mmCIF file of C-alpha atoms and ligand atoms in Angstrom:
data_model
loop_
_atom_site.group_PDB
_atom_site.id
_atom_site.type_symbol
_atom_site.label_atom_id
_atom_site.label_comp_id
_atom_site.label_asym_id
_atom_site.label_seq_id
_atom_site.Cartn_x
_atom_site.Cartn_y
_atom_site.Cartn_z
ATOM 1 C CA MET L 539 -76.363 14.340 -25.813
ATOM 2 C CA LEU L 540 -74.529 11.123 -24.995
ATOM 3 C CA GLN L 541 -75.707 11.110 -21.367
ATOM 4 C CA ARG L 542 -79.311 11.566 -22.485
ATOM 5 C CA CYS L 543 -78.938 8.582 -24.859
ATOM 6 C CA LEU L 544 -77.612 6.471 -21.979
ATOM 7 C CA ASP L 545 -80.508 7.591 -19.751
ATOM 8 C CA LEU L 546 -83.040 6.721 -22.434
ATOM 9 C CA LEU L 547 -81.607 3.230 -22.924
ATOM 10 C CA ALA L 548 -80.844 2.523 -19.239
ATOM 11 C CA PRO L 549 -84.110 0.855 -18.141
ATOM 12 C CA ALA L 550 -83.671 -1.774 -20.866
ATOM 13 C CA LEU L 551 -79.994 -2.467 -20.195
ATOM 14 C CA GLU L 552 -79.598 -2.331 -16.445
ATOM 15 C CA GLU L 553 -81.507 -5.486 -15.630
ATOM 16 C CA ALA L 554 -79.523 -8.657 -16.232
ATOM 17 C CA GLY L 555 -81.872 -11.585 -16.854
ATOM 18 C CA PRO L 556 -80.795 -15.158 -17.542
ATOM 19 C CA ARG L 557 -78.925 -13.826 -20.625
ATOM 20 C CA PRO L 558 -76.948 -10.562 -20.798
ATOM 21 C CA PRO L 559 -78.887 -7.711 -22.412
ATOM 22 C CA VAL L 560 -77.652 -6.869 -25.930
ATOM 23 C CA VAL L 561 -77.219 -3.304 -27.124
ATOM 24 C CA VAL L 562 -76.472 -2.461 -30.762
ATOM 25 C CA ASP L 563 -74.537 0.646 -31.707
ATOM 26 C CA CYS L 564 -75.396 0.965 -35.400
ATOM 27 C CA THR L 565 -72.870 3.777 -35.926
ATOM 28 C CA LEU L 566 -69.696 2.797 -34.090
ATOM 29 C CA GLY L 567 -67.456 5.601 -35.491
ATOM 30 C CA LEU L 568 -64.547 6.123 -33.135
ATOM 31 C CA GLY L 569 -66.301 4.109 -30.444
ATOM 32 C CA GLY L 570 -67.071 6.933 -27.993
ATOM 33 C CA HIS L 571 -70.744 6.020 -27.575
ATOM 34 C CA SER L 572 -69.979 2.292 -27.604
ATOM 35 C CA GLU L 573 -67.403 2.696 -24.881
ATOM 36 C CA ALA L 574 -69.860 4.734 -22.796
ATOM 37 C CA LEU L 575 -72.496 1.982 -23.233
ATOM 38 C CA LEU L 576 -70.050 -0.733 -22.118
ATOM 39 C CA ALA L 577 -68.970 1.333 -19.117
ATOM 40 C CA ALA L 578 -72.493 2.366 -18.081
ATOM 41 C CA PHE L 579 -74.060 -1.091 -18.431
ATOM 42 C CA PRO L 580 -71.586 -3.678 -17.135
ATOM 43 C CA ALA L 581 -74.024 -6.550 -17.669
ATOM 44 C CA ALA L 582 -74.580 -5.744 -21.344
ATOM 45 C CA ARG L 583 -73.030 -7.190 -24.474
ATOM 46 C CA LEU L 584 -72.378 -4.762 -27.336
ATOM 47 C CA VAL L 585 -72.750 -5.384 -31.064
ATOM 48 C CA ALA L 586 -71.441 -2.404 -33.037
ATOM 49 C CA LEU L 587 -71.636 -1.774 -36.778
ATOM 50 C CA ASP L 588 -69.871 0.584 -39.129
ATOM 51 C CA ARG L 589 -69.512 0.626 -42.890
ATOM 52 C CA ASP L 590 -66.138 2.388 -42.579
ATOM 53 C CA LYS L 591 -63.254 -0.058 -42.109
ATOM 54 C CA GLU L 592 -60.957 2.621 -40.740
ATOM 55 C CA ALA L 593 -63.524 3.398 -38.003
ATOM 56 C CA LEU L 594 -63.651 -0.307 -37.105
ATOM 57 C CA ARG L 595 -59.880 -0.512 -36.891
ATOM 58 C CA LEU L 596 -59.538 2.531 -34.625
ATOM 59 C CA SER L 597 -62.433 1.697 -32.317
ATOM 60 C CA GLY L 598 -61.305 -1.945 -32.200
ATOM 61 C CA GLU L 599 -58.169 -0.734 -30.411
ATOM 62 C CA ARG L 600 -60.194 1.510 -28.128
ATOM 63 C CA LEU L 601 -62.641 -1.228 -27.119
ATOM 64 C CA ALA L 602 -60.067 -4.032 -26.816
ATOM 65 C CA PRO L 603 -60.091 -3.813 -22.982
ATOM 66 C CA TYR L 604 -63.740 -4.939 -23.035
ATOM 67 C CA GLY L 605 -62.778 -8.263 -24.634
ATOM 68 C CA ASP L 606 -65.634 -10.418 -25.892
ATOM 69 C CA ARG L 607 -68.299 -8.108 -24.454
ATOM 70 C CA ALA L 608 -67.901 -6.130 -27.697
ATOM 71 C CA THR L 609 -68.462 -7.574 -31.179
ATOM 72 C CA LEU L 610 -67.573 -5.172 -34.009
ATOM 73 C CA VAL L 611 -68.952 -5.841 -37.472
ATOM 74 C CA HIS L 612 -68.248 -4.276 -40.874
ATOM 75 C CA ALA L 613 -71.783 -3.759 -42.173
ATOM 76 C CA VAL L 614 -74.236 -1.181 -43.451
ATOM 77 C CA TYR L 615 -76.812 -0.684 -40.715
ATOM 78 C CA ASP L 616 -79.787 -1.867 -42.745
ATOM 79 C CA GLU L 617 -78.057 -5.282 -42.626
ATOM 80 C CA LEU L 618 -78.781 -5.458 -38.882
ATOM 81 C CA PRO L 619 -81.246 -8.391 -39.143
ATOM 82 C CA GLU L 620 -78.676 -10.533 -41.025
ATOM 83 C CA VAL L 621 -75.886 -9.540 -38.617
ATOM 84 C CA LEU L 622 -77.994 -10.542 -35.584
ATOM 85 C CA GLU L 623 -79.021 -13.787 -37.231
ATOM 86 C CA ARG L 624 -75.373 -14.661 -37.935
ATOM 87 C CA LEU L 625 -74.525 -13.947 -34.295
ATOM 88 C CA GLY L 626 -77.471 -16.055 -33.080
ATOM 89 C CA ILE L 627 -79.160 -13.105 -31.333
ATOM 90 C CA PRO L 628 -82.949 -13.276 -31.801
ATOM 91 C CA LYS L 629 -83.862 -9.980 -30.086
ATOM 92 C CA VAL L 630 -81.963 -7.043 -28.621
ATOM 93 C CA GLN L 631 -82.678 -4.783 -25.672
ATOM 94 C CA GLY L 632 -81.189 -1.528 -26.943
ATOM 95 C CA VAL L 633 -80.316 0.174 -30.251
ATOM 96 C CA LEU L 634 -78.438 3.424 -30.785
ATOM 97 C CA PHE L 635 -77.940 5.390 -34.005
ATOM 98 C CA ASP L 636 -75.652 8.457 -34.079
ATOM 99 C CA LEU L 637 -76.143 9.352 -37.726
ATOM 100 C CA GLY L 638 -73.996 11.142 -40.260
ATOM 101 C CA VAL L 639 -70.248 11.420 -40.626
ATOM 102 C CA SER L 640 -67.718 11.028 -37.840
ATOM 103 C CA SER L 641 -65.240 13.719 -36.859
ATOM 104 C CA MET L 642 -62.509 11.354 -38.089
ATOM 105 C CA GLN L 643 -64.105 11.238 -41.558
ATOM 106 C CA LEU L 644 -64.461 15.042 -41.610
ATOM 107 C CA ASP L 645 -60.952 15.659 -40.335
ATOM 108 C CA GLU L 646 -59.176 13.287 -42.727
ATOM 109 C CA ALA L 647 -58.868 15.665 -45.643
ATOM 110 C CA ASP L 648 -58.283 12.981 -48.285
ATOM 111 C CA ARG L 649 -61.728 11.430 -47.661
ATOM 112 C CA GLY L 650 -63.210 14.503 -49.367
ATOM 113 C CA PHE L 651 -66.069 15.196 -46.917
ATOM 114 C CA ALA L 652 -64.925 18.669 -45.902
ATOM 115 C CA TYR L 653 -65.493 21.661 -48.169
ATOM 116 C CA ALA L 654 -62.942 23.709 -46.216
ATOM 117 C CA GLN L 655 -59.934 21.752 -47.548
ATOM 118 C CA ASP L 656 -58.979 20.824 -51.086
ATOM 119 C CA ALA L 657 -59.169 17.033 -51.521
ATOM 120 C CA PRO L 658 -60.336 14.388 -54.010
ATOM 121 C CA LEU L 659 -64.144 14.452 -54.261
ATOM 122 C CA ASP L 660 -64.773 10.997 -52.783
ATOM 123 C CA MET L 661 -67.115 11.078 -49.714
ATOM 124 C CA ARG L 662 -67.656 7.305 -49.572
ATOM 125 C CA MET L 663 -67.952 6.096 -45.990
ATOM 126 C CA ASP L 664 -67.013 2.626 -47.219
ATOM 127 C CA GLN L 665 -64.112 3.161 -49.589
ATOM 128 C CA THR L 666 -64.175 -0.459 -50.702
ATOM 129 C CA THR L 667 -67.374 -0.098 -52.728
ATOM 130 C CA GLY L 668 -69.600 2.249 -54.749
ATOM 131 C CA ILE L 669 -68.917 5.461 -56.634
ATOM 132 C CA GLY L 670 -67.481 8.691 -55.247
ATOM 133 C CA ALA L 671 -68.807 12.263 -55.383
ATOM 134 C CA ALA L 672 -66.720 13.188 -58.442
ATOM 135 C CA GLU L 673 -68.386 10.464 -60.491
ATOM 136 C CA VAL L 674 -71.831 11.633 -59.365
ATOM 137 C CA LEU L 675 -70.982 15.186 -60.360
ATOM 138 C CA ASN L 676 -69.398 14.223 -63.689
ATOM 139 C CA THR L 677 -71.926 11.643 -64.921
ATOM 140 C CA TYR L 678 -75.417 12.273 -63.505
ATOM 141 C CA PRO L 679 -77.942 13.956 -65.824
ATOM 142 C CA PRO L 680 -78.536 17.621 -64.889
ATOM 143 C CA GLY L 681 -82.151 16.992 -63.786
ATOM 144 C CA GLU L 682 -81.022 14.294 -61.383
ATOM 145 C CA LEU L 683 -78.333 16.573 -59.910
ATOM 146 C CA VAL L 684 -80.911 19.333 -59.383
ATOM 147 C CA ARG L 685 -83.214 16.862 -57.612
ATOM 148 C CA ILE L 686 -80.402 15.684 -55.343
ATOM 149 C CA LEU L 687 -79.272 19.204 -54.415
ATOM 150 C CA ARG L 688 -82.845 20.242 -53.674
ATOM 151 C CA ALA L 689 -83.945 17.119 -51.826
ATOM 152 C CA TYR L 690 -80.802 16.268 -49.858
ATOM 153 C CA GLY L 691 -79.221 19.722 -49.512
ATOM 154 C CA GLU L 692 -82.391 21.855 -49.408
ATOM 155 C CA GLU L 693 -80.426 24.066 -51.817
ATOM 156 C CA LYS L 694 -82.656 26.787 -53.291
ATOM 157 C CA GLN L 695 -80.075 27.656 -55.939
ATOM 158 C CA ALA L 696 -79.801 24.068 -57.213
ATOM 159 C CA LYS L 697 -80.551 24.918 -60.868
ATOM 160 C CA ARG L 698 -77.997 27.693 -60.956
ATOM 161 C CA ILE L 699 -75.288 25.510 -59.395
ATOM 162 C CA VAL L 700 -76.031 22.534 -61.655
ATOM 163 C CA SER L 701 -75.952 24.702 -64.825
ATOM 164 C CA ALA L 702 -72.477 25.866 -63.813
ATOM 165 C CA VAL L 703 -71.367 22.296 -62.992
ATOM 166 C CA VAL L 704 -72.587 20.964 -66.346
ATOM 167 C CA ARG L 705 -70.876 23.789 -68.252
ATOM 168 C CA GLU L 706 -67.606 23.214 -66.393
ATOM 169 C CA ARG L 707 -67.585 19.416 -66.470
ATOM 170 C CA GLU L 708 -67.766 19.523 -70.269
ATOM 171 C CA LYS L 709 -64.502 21.425 -70.287
ATOM 172 C CA GLU L 710 -62.848 19.168 -67.716
ATOM 173 C CA PRO L 711 -64.314 16.579 -65.313
ATOM 174 C CA PHE L 712 -64.300 17.451 -61.592
ATOM 175 C CA SER L 713 -61.805 15.656 -59.401
ATOM 176 C CA ASN L 714 -61.141 17.894 -56.388
ATOM 177 C CA SER L 715 -63.281 19.797 -53.914
ATOM 178 C CA ALA L 716 -61.667 23.254 -54.224
ATOM 179 C CA ARG L 717 -62.813 23.690 -57.835
ATOM 180 C CA LEU L 718 -66.398 22.823 -56.872
ATOM 181 C CA VAL L 719 -66.368 25.163 -53.856
ATOM 182 C CA GLU L 720 -65.089 28.003 -56.040
ATOM 183 C CA LEU L 721 -67.649 27.302 -58.744
ATOM 184 C CA ILE L 722 -70.516 27.343 -56.230
ATOM 185 C CA ARG L 723 -69.275 30.608 -54.743
ATOM 186 C CA ASP L 724 -69.015 32.190 -58.203
ATOM 187 C CA SER L 725 -72.397 30.977 -59.405
ATOM 188 C CA LEU L 726 -74.509 32.192 -56.475
ATOM 189 C CA PRO L 727 -76.062 35.653 -56.270
ATOM 190 C CA GLN L 728 -74.673 37.936 -53.519
ATOM 191 C CA ALA L 729 -77.842 37.654 -51.398
ATOM 192 C CA ALA L 730 -77.630 33.835 -51.264
ATOM 193 C CA LYS L 731 -74.017 34.047 -50.110
ATOM 194 C CA ARG L 732 -74.863 36.201 -47.105
ATOM 195 C CA THR L 733 -76.864 33.551 -45.244
ATOM 196 C CA GLY L 734 -76.314 29.953 -44.115
ATOM 197 C CA GLY L 735 -72.518 29.765 -43.687
ATOM 198 C CA ASN L 736 -70.275 28.405 -46.448
ATOM 199 C CA PRO L 737 -72.289 28.388 -49.706
ATOM 200 C CA ALA L 738 -70.872 24.942 -50.582
ATOM 201 C CA LYS L 739 -72.207 23.331 -47.394
ATOM 202 C CA ARG L 740 -75.601 22.290 -48.770
ATOM 203 C CA THR L 741 -74.164 20.883 -52.024
ATOM 204 C CA PHE L 742 -71.581 18.856 -50.087
ATOM 205 C CA GLN L 743 -74.262 17.467 -47.772
ATOM 206 C CA ALA L 744 -76.394 16.511 -50.785
ATOM 207 C CA LEU L 745 -73.523 14.752 -52.569
ATOM 208 C CA ARG L 746 -72.571 12.865 -49.399
ATOM 209 C CA ILE L 747 -76.139 11.653 -48.876
ATOM 210 C CA GLU L 748 -76.364 10.509 -52.510
ATOM 211 C CA VAL L 749 -72.938 8.821 -52.565
ATOM 212 C CA ASN L 750 -73.740 6.792 -49.440
ATOM 213 C CA GLY L 751 -77.438 6.250 -50.188
ATOM 214 C CA GLU L 752 -77.953 7.544 -46.653
ATOM 215 C CA LEU L 753 -81.696 8.137 -46.627
ATOM 216 C CA THR L 754 -82.562 4.982 -48.544
ATOM 217 C CA VAL L 755 -80.541 2.929 -46.081
ATOM 218 C CA LEU L 756 -81.972 4.722 -43.041
ATOM 219 C CA GLU L 757 -85.507 4.220 -44.340
ATOM 220 C CA ARG L 758 -84.938 0.455 -44.152
ATOM 221 C CA ALA L 759 -82.731 0.470 -41.058
ATOM 222 C CA VAL L 760 -84.968 2.190 -38.490
ATOM 223 C CA PRO L 761 -87.947 -0.171 -39.029
ATOM 224 C CA ALA L 762 -85.519 -3.122 -39.003
ATOM 225 C CA ALA L 763 -84.062 -1.921 -35.701
ATOM 226 C CA VAL L 764 -87.536 -1.521 -34.186
ATOM 227 C CA ALA L 765 -88.391 -5.041 -35.374
ATOM 228 C CA SER L 766 -85.272 -6.424 -33.683
ATOM 229 C CA LEU L 767 -86.246 -4.976 -30.276
ATOM 230 C CA ASP L 768 -87.508 -7.184 -27.509
ATOM 231 C CA VAL L 769 -90.577 -6.013 -25.600
ATOM 232 C CA GLY L 770 -89.242 -3.415 -23.133
ATOM 233 C CA GLY L 771 -86.280 -2.799 -25.482
ATOM 234 C CA ARG L 772 -85.421 0.797 -26.311
ATOM 235 C CA ILE L 773 -84.090 2.716 -29.311
ATOM 236 C CA ALA L 774 -82.431 6.151 -29.432
ATOM 237 C CA VAL L 775 -81.620 8.002 -32.655
ATOM 238 C CA LEU L 776 -79.476 11.121 -33.009
ATOM 239 C CA SER L 777 -80.057 12.858 -36.366
ATOM 240 C CA TYR L 778 -78.178 15.794 -37.796
ATOM 241 C CA HIS L 779 -80.485 17.146 -40.474
ATOM 242 C CA SER L 780 -84.186 17.535 -40.948
ATOM 243 C CA LEU L 781 -84.493 14.799 -43.596
ATOM 244 C CA GLU L 782 -83.091 12.146 -41.264
ATOM 245 C CA ASP L 783 -85.111 13.405 -38.318
ATOM 246 C CA ARG L 784 -88.339 13.431 -40.362
ATOM 247 C CA LEU L 785 -87.775 9.823 -41.353
ATOM 248 C CA VAL L 786 -87.170 8.705 -37.761
ATOM 249 C CA LYS L 787 -90.193 10.686 -36.575
ATOM 250 C CA GLN L 788 -92.405 8.964 -39.162
ATOM 251 C CA VAL L 789 -91.280 5.450 -38.235
ATOM 252 C CA PHE L 790 -91.735 6.117 -34.502
ATOM 253 C CA ALA L 791 -95.104 7.827 -35.013
ATOM 254 C CA ALA L 792 -96.366 4.916 -37.121
ATOM 255 C CA GLY L 793 -95.262 2.456 -34.420
ATOM 256 C CA ALA L 794 -96.920 4.488 -31.671
ATOM 257 C CA ALA L 795 -100.217 4.898 -33.535
ATOM 258 C CA ASN L 796 -103.421 3.008 -32.924
ATOM 259 C CA THR L 797 -104.356 1.837 -36.421
ATOM 260 C CA ALA L 798 -107.818 0.454 -35.697
ATOM 261 C CA PRO L 799 -110.525 1.469 -38.137
ATOM 262 C CA PRO L 800 -112.779 4.027 -36.421
ATOM 263 C CA GLY L 801 -115.805 2.756 -34.504
ATOM 264 C CA LEU L 802 -114.475 -0.592 -33.238
ATOM 265 C CA PRO L 803 -115.889 -1.201 -29.737
ATOM 266 C CA VAL L 804 -112.761 -3.125 -28.681
ATOM 267 C CA VAL L 805 -109.369 -2.522 -30.345
ATOM 268 C CA PRO L 806 -107.881 -5.892 -31.335
ATOM 269 C CA GLU L 807 -104.243 -6.530 -30.367
ATOM 270 C CA ARG L 808 -102.983 -6.195 -33.951
ATOM 271 C CA TYR L 809 -104.115 -2.570 -34.213
ATOM 272 C CA GLN L 810 -102.592 -1.458 -30.932
ATOM 273 C CA PRO L 811 -99.342 0.549 -30.780
ATOM 274 C CA ARG L 812 -96.132 -1.404 -30.530
ATOM 275 C CA LEU L 813 -94.007 1.609 -29.589
ATOM 276 C CA LYS L 814 -94.185 4.169 -26.804
ATOM 277 C CA LEU L 815 -92.466 7.476 -27.530
ATOM 278 C CA LEU L 816 -89.851 8.390 -24.920
ATOM 279 C CA THR L 817 -89.133 11.927 -26.115
ATOM 280 C CA ARG L 818 -91.648 14.723 -26.632
ATOM 281 C CA GLY L 819 -90.881 15.743 -30.210
ATOM 282 C CA ALA L 820 -87.155 15.852 -30.870
ATOM 283 C CA GLU L 821 -84.812 16.835 -28.038
ATOM 284 C CA LEU L 822 -82.124 19.426 -28.843
ATOM 285 C CA PRO L 823 -78.619 19.905 -27.439
ATOM 286 C CA THR L 824 -78.179 22.427 -24.623
ATOM 287 C CA GLU L 825 -76.379 25.726 -25.220
ATOM 288 C CA GLU L 826 -73.400 24.414 -23.242
ATOM 289 C CA GLU L 827 -73.166 21.321 -25.455
ATOM 290 C CA VAL L 828 -73.170 23.463 -28.599
ATOM 291 C CA ALA L 829 -70.587 25.833 -27.093
ATOM 292 C CA GLU L 830 -68.357 22.813 -26.373
ATOM 293 C CA ASN L 831 -68.844 21.136 -29.749
ATOM 294 C CA ARG L 832 -70.341 23.173 -32.541
ATOM 295 C CA ARG L 833 -70.898 20.038 -34.672
ATOM 296 C CA ALA L 834 -73.592 19.082 -32.126
ATOM 297 C CA ALA L 835 -75.681 22.159 -32.989
ATOM 298 C CA PRO L 836 -78.074 20.518 -35.476
ATOM 299 C CA ALA L 837 -78.516 17.307 -33.387
ATOM 300 C CA ARG L 838 -82.060 15.996 -32.797
ATOM 301 C CA LEU L 839 -82.675 13.086 -30.437
ATOM 302 C CA ARG L 840 -85.707 10.787 -30.464
ATOM 303 C CA GLY L 841 -86.310 7.683 -28.369
ATOM 304 C CA ALA L 842 -88.933 4.944 -28.235
ATOM 305 C CA GLU L 843 -89.687 1.767 -26.313
ATOM 306 C CA ARG L 844 -91.069 -1.438 -27.761
ATOM 307 C CA ILE L 845 -94.257 -2.239 -25.823
ATOM 308 C CA ARG L 846 -95.774 -5.083 -27.848
ATOM 309 C CA ALA L 847 -94.179 -8.044 -29.616
ATOM 310 C CA GLU L 848 -96.561 -8.532 -32.484
ATOM 311 C CA GLU L 849 -95.673 -6.979 -35.847
ATOM 312 C CA ARG L 850 -98.485 -5.360 -37.762
HETATM 313 C C1 LIG A 1077 -71.430 10.368 -36.234
HETATM 314 S S1 LIG A 1077 -70.436 8.989 -36.463
HETATM 315 C C2 LIG A 1077 -70.622 8.067 -35.005
HETATM 316 C C3 LIG A 1077 -69.712 8.499 -33.916
HETATM 317 C C4 LIG A 1077 -69.756 7.574 -32.720
HETATM 318 N N1 LIG A 1077 -71.024 7.656 -32.017
HETATM 319 C C5 LIG A 1077 -68.608 7.835 -31.757
HETATM 320 O O1 LIG A 1077 -68.852 7.928 -30.546
HETATM 321 O O2 LIG A 1077 -67.474 7.943 -32.217
HETATM 322 C C6 LIG A 1077 -71.318 8.020 -37.613
HETATM 323 C C7 LIG A 1077 -70.626 6.738 -38.027
HETATM 324 O O3 LIG A 1077 -71.619 5.926 -38.640
HETATM 325 C C8 LIG A 1077 -71.102 5.332 -39.783
HETATM 326 N N2 LIG A 1077 -72.228 5.127 -40.700
HETATM 327 C C9 LIG A 1077 -72.939 6.067 -41.337
HETATM 328 N N3 LIG A 1077 -73.885 5.504 -42.088
HETATM 329 C C10 LIG A 1077 -73.773 4.161 -41.896
HETATM 330 C C11 LIG A 1077 -74.483 3.043 -42.385
HETATM 331 N N4 LIG A 1077 -75.486 3.193 -43.252
HETATM 332 N N5 LIG A 1077 -74.132 1.823 -41.962
HETATM 333 C C12 LIG A 1077 -73.094 1.663 -41.076
HETATM 334 N N6 LIG A 1077 -72.387 2.690 -40.590
HETATM 335 C C13 LIG A 1077 -72.717 3.916 -40.991
HETATM 336 C C14 LIG A 1077 -70.073 6.281 -40.324
HETATM 337 O O4 LIG A 1077 -69.103 5.585 -41.088
HETATM 338 C C15 LIG A 1077 -69.511 6.900 -39.036
HETATM 339 O O5 LIG A 1077 -68.368 6.215 -38.613
#
């Protein structure tokens, strides 16, 4: 869906005014999308964020040929306002989010994101701070673990899995993924194992979201990104599960709504929408895209344009 992201952002980035347009890639990863933005919009300057230092190192090499057109910053994306202030950029013309984990994070077994390989249960995107998945599993109260598995993994068997985890962690704390995967497989009824792929998938997603505070951060970051957009500036967000997509949808819908109390003969400026939606609902990947890259299957793309400067 990269080309569609570029098309959505293009009208805001093609025109070079007195200053170069600025586009922010909030999820730099391995720099594929950033590189495509730099190549597609030769007048634009790129600011790219990632909380993973390894991602910054690798994409720094990849984007080196673009010189000072690209500024890479180690930051969590809800820090965007502070990052822009430090760089002396009052408003930006484009923002892109490609949420979730990168293929590098999934493929590096020792990061502990993948349930298919035995590895330390870490899952921190920024390994310099915070607690890993093993600590969550070994120390959280059972009720909290059930809430996390239900809310972030949409796991119907959360209680059953957590009872088994609590029983096992009393014998010996969890440290590696294989033991957790096996425990989940053993604790689920046959019927639950027949649907939805690997039975550990939902628990791993839930732990990853909790470890990285993903939804809490996103909840702050999308409104902050909208607030940083110039009038005519555009934002595109690629989500990979329904919780992220719902959050993005809500922020965009609130921005696109007319909030005037009913019955006003003339709608004052402050009640008028400040966003125009650029996608009808969420756009999905094509069959060819999914055939080429099965990790793209759950992707949902939404875009919006800032049409009014005033904040409500
Ligand atoms: C799906 S990957 C992006 C891939 C990228 N578009 C590319 O072309 O390689 C998501 C990246 O966002 C980063 N990330 C996730 N949550 C973040 C956050 N809250 N703040 C900053 N970076 C974050 C991850 O570390 C990961 O590198």
